[in-house]
Tab-separated table of C-alpha atoms in Angstrom:
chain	number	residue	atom	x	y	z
A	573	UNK	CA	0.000	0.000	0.000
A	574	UNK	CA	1.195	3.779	-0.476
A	575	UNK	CA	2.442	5.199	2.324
A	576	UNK	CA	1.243	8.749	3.741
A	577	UNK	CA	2.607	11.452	1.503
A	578	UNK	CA	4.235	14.901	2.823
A	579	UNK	CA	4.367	18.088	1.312
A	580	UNK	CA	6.762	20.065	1.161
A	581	UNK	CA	9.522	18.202	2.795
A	582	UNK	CA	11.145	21.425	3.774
A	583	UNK	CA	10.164	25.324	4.248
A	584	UNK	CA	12.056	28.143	5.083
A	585	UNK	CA	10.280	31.216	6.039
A	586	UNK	CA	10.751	34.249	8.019
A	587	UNK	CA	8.633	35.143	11.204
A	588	UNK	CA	5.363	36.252	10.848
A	589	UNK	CA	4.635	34.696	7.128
A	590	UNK	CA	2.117	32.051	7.015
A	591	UNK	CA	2.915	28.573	5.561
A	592	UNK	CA	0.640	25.543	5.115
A	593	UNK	CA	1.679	21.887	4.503
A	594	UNK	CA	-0.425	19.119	2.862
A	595	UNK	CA	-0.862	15.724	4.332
A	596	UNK	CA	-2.409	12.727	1.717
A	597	UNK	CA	-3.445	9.596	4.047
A	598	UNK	CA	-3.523	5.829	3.213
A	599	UNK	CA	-6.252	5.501	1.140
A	600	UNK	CA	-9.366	3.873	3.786
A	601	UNK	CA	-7.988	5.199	6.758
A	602	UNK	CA	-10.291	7.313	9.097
A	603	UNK	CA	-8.028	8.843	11.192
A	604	UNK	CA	-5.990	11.429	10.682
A	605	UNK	CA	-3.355	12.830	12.942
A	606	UNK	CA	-0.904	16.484	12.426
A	607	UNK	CA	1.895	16.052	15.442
A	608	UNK	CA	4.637	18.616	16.196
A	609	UNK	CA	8.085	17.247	17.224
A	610	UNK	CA	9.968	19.473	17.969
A	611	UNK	CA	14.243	18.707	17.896
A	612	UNK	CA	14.540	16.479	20.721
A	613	UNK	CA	11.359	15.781	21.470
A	614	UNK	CA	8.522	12.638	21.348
A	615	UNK	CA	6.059	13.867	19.047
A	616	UNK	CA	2.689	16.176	20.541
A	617	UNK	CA	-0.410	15.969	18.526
A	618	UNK	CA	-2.034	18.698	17.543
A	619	UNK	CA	-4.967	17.572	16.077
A	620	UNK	CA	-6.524	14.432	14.895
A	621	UNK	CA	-9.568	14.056	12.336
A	622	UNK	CA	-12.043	11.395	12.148
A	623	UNK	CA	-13.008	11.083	8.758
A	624	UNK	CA	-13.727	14.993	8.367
A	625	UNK	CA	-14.566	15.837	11.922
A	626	UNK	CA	-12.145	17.165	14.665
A	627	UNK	CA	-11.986	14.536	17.561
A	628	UNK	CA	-9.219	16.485	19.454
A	629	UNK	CA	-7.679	19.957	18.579
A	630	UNK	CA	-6.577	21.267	22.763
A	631	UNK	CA	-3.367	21.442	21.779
A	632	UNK	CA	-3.659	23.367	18.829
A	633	UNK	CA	-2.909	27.011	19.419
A	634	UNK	CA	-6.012	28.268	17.499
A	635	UNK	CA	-4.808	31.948	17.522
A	636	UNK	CA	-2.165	30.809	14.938
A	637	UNK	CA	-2.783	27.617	13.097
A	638	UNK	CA	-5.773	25.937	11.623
A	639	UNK	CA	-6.629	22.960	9.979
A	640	UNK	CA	-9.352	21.188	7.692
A	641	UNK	CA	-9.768	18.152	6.241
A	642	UNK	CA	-11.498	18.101	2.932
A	643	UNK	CA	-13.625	15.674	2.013
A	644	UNK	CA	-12.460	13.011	4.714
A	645	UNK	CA	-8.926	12.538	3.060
A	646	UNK	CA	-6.522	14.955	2.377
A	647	UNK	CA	-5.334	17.603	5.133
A	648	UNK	CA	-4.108	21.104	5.389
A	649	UNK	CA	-1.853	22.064	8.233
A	650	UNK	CA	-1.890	25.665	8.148
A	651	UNK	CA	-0.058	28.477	10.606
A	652	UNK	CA	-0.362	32.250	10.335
A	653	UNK	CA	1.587	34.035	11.298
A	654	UNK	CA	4.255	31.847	12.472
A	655	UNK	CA	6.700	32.209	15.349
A	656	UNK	CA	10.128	31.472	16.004
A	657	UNK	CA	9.048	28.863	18.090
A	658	UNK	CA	7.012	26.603	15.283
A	659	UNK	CA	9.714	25.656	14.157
A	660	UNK	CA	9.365	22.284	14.120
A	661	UNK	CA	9.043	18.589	12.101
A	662	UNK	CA	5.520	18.445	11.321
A	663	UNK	CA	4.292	14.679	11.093
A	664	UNK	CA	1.222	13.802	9.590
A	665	UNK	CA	-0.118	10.173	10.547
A	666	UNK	CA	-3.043	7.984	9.452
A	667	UNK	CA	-5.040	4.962	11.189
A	668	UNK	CA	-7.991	2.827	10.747
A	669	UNK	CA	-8.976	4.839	14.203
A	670	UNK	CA	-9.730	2.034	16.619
A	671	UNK	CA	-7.356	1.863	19.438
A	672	UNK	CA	-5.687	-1.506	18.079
A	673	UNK	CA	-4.476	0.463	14.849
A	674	UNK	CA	-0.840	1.742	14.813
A	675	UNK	CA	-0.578	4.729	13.574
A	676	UNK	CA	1.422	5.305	9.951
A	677	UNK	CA	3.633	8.121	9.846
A	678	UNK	CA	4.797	10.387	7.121
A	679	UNK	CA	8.221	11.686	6.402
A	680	UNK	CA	7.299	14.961	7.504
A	681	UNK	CA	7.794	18.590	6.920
A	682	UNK	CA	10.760	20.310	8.868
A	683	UNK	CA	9.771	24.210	9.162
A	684	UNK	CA	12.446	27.071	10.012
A	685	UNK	CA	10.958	30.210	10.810
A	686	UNK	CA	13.761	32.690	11.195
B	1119	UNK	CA	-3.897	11.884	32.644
B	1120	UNK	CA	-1.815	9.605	30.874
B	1121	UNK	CA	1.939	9.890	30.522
B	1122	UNK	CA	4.856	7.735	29.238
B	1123	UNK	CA	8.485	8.062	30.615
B	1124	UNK	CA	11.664	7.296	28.758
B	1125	UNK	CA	14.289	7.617	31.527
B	1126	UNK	CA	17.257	7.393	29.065
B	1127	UNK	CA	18.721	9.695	26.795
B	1128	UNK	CA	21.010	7.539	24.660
B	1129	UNK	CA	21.706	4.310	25.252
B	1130	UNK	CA	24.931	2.640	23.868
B	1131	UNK	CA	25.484	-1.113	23.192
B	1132	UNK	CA	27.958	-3.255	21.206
B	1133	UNK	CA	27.281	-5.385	18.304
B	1134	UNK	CA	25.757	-8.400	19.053
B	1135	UNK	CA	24.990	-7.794	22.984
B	1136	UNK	CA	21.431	-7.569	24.028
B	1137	UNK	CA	19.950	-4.759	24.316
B	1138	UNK	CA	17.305	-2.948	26.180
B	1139	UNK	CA	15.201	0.189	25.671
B	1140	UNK	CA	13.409	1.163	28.823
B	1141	UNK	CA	9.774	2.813	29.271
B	1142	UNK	CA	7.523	3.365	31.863
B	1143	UNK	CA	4.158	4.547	31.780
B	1144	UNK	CA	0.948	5.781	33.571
B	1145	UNK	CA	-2.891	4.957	32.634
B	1146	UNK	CA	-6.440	4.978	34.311
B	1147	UNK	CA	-7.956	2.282	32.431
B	1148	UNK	CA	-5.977	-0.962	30.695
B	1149	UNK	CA	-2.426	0.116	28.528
B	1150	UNK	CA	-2.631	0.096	24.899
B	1151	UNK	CA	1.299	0.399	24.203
B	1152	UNK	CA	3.394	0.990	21.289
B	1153	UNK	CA	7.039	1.124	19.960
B	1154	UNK	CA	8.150	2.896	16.914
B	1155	UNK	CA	11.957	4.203	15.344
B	1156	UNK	CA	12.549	6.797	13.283
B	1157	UNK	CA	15.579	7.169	11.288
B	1158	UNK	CA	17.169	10.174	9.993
B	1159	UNK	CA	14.869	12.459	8.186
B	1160	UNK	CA	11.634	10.093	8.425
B	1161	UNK	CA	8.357	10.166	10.064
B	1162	UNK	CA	7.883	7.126	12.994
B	1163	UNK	CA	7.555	3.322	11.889
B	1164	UNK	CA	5.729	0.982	14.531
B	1165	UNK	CA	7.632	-1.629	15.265
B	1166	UNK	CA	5.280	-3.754	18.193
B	1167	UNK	CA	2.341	-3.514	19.977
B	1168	UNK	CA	0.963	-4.478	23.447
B	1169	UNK	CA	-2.944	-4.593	23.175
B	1170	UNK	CA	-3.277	-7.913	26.306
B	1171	UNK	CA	-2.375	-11.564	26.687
B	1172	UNK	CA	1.023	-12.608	26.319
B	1173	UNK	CA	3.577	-10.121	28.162
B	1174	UNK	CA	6.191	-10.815	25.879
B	1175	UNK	CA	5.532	-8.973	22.647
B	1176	UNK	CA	7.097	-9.755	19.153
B	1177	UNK	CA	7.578	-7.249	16.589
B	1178	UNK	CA	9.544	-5.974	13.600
B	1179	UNK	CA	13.563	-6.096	12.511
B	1180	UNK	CA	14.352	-8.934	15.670
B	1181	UNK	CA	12.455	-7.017	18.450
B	1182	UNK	CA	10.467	-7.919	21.483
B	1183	UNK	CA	8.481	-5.733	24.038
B	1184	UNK	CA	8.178	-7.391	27.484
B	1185	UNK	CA	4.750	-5.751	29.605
B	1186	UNK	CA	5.134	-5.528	33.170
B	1187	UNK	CA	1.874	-4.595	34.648
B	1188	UNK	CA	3.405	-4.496	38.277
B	1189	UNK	CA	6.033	-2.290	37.432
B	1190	UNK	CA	4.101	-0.131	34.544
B	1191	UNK	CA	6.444	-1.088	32.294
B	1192	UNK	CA	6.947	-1.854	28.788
B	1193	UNK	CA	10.927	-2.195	28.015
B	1194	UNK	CA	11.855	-2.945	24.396
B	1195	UNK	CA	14.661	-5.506	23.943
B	1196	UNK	CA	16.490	-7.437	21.387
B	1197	UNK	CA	18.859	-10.326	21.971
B	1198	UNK	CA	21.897	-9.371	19.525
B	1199	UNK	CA	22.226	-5.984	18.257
B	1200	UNK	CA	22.619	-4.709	14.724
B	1201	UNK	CA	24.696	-1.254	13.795
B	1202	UNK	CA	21.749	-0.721	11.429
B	1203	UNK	CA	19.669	-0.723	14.780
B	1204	UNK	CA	20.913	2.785	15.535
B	1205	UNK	CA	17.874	5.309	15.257
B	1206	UNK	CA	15.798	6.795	17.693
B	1207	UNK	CA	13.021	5.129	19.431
B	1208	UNK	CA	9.461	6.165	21.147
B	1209	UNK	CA	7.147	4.564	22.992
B	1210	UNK	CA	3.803	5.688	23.241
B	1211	UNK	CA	0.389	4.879	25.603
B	1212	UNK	CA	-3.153	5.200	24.395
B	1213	UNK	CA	-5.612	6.063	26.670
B	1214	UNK	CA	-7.834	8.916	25.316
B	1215	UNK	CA	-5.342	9.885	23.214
B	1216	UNK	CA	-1.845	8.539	22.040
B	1217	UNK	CA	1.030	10.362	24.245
B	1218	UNK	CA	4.490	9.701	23.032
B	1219	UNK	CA	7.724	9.389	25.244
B	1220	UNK	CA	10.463	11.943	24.414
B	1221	UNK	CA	12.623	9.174	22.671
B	1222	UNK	CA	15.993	7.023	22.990
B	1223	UNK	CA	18.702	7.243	20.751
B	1224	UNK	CA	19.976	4.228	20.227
B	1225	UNK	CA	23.625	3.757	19.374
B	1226	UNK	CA	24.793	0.399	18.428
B	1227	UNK	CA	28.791	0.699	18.368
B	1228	UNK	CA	30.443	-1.527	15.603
């Protein structure tokens, strides 16, 4: 099966621009996780999607980013305007959602805000 | 709340010792646990999973989880290292929601 695809692998922006990244799940899978791992750090989620709802978004600092996913499949990670501090590896995962289901990562985006 | 402790930094072991991963954790209800590595530049890969029965877990690549309820513990171990071993390693606990340790690096020396 295809894995979850990442876009862009990389971004470079200056603080205060916005940025979004794009997240493409395994094709059938509910679930849909955006985590934040910052460099030496586990992984923090910052929102996860069932099908196109939002089960959990506290994390998510709602003054600055937002996120949708259309149609129950693809994702938009979005962040405006962004902070020294966001940057970050962004990992977008998949699952079938039940609480068996590992979760299938992404390669990620790696963000510098400078 | 749920939480998930990986007490070591880095751990270093030689070629073809065991070795051991340690993780401790904290849940209200009954532990759904994971492992997963990431190498360089790429997202997480689950390796094993501890959903109940057996303690002793088998997963990907050689690997084995071992579930200590007493303890809240689920260490991740492997009976003869590999230098392609090396990455970085996180466990994580579902309760609610999946919480993931900070991560080991593993460093297997040649």
């Amino acid at each position: 099966e295809a894995g979850v695809a990442q876009s862009p692998r990389y971004k470079i922006i200056e603080k205060r621009q916005s940025v979004a990244f794009w997240c493409n799940p395994i094709s059938g899978h509910a679930t849909l996780y955006w985590y934040q791992q910052i460099l030496g750090q586990g992984p923090k989620l910052l929102i996860q999607f069932q099908n196109n709802g939002v089960v959990d978004d506290s994390q998510l600092p709602k003054d600055r980013f937002s996120a949708e996913r259309l149609k129950g499949v693809d994702s938009t990670l979005k962040i405006q305007p962004a902070k020294l501090e966001d940057s970050a590896v962004y990992l977008c995962a998949s699952s079938w959602g039940d609480q068996n289901s590992p979760l299938h990562f992404g390669n990620g985006t790696r963000l510098t805000v400078t | 709340a749920q939480s998930v402790a990986q007490p070591e930094d880095q751990v270093n072991v030689a070629e073809g010792n065991p070795l051991t991963v340690k993780c401790t954790y904290s849940v209200s209800g009954n532990p759904y646990l994971f492992w997963y590595v990431q190498y360089p530049n790429r997202g997480l890969q689950f390796l094993l999973k501890y959903i109940t029965g057996d303690n002793l877990v088998k997963g990907s690549y050689g690997f084995e989880a071992e579930f200590n309820k007493s303890q809240t513990s689920f260490h991740l171990k492997k009976p003869s290292a590999l230098v392609s071993d090396s990455a970085l390693y996180f466990c994580a606990v579902r309760d609610d929601k999946i919480i993931f340790g900070k991560g080991t690096r593993l460093h297997i020396l040649p």
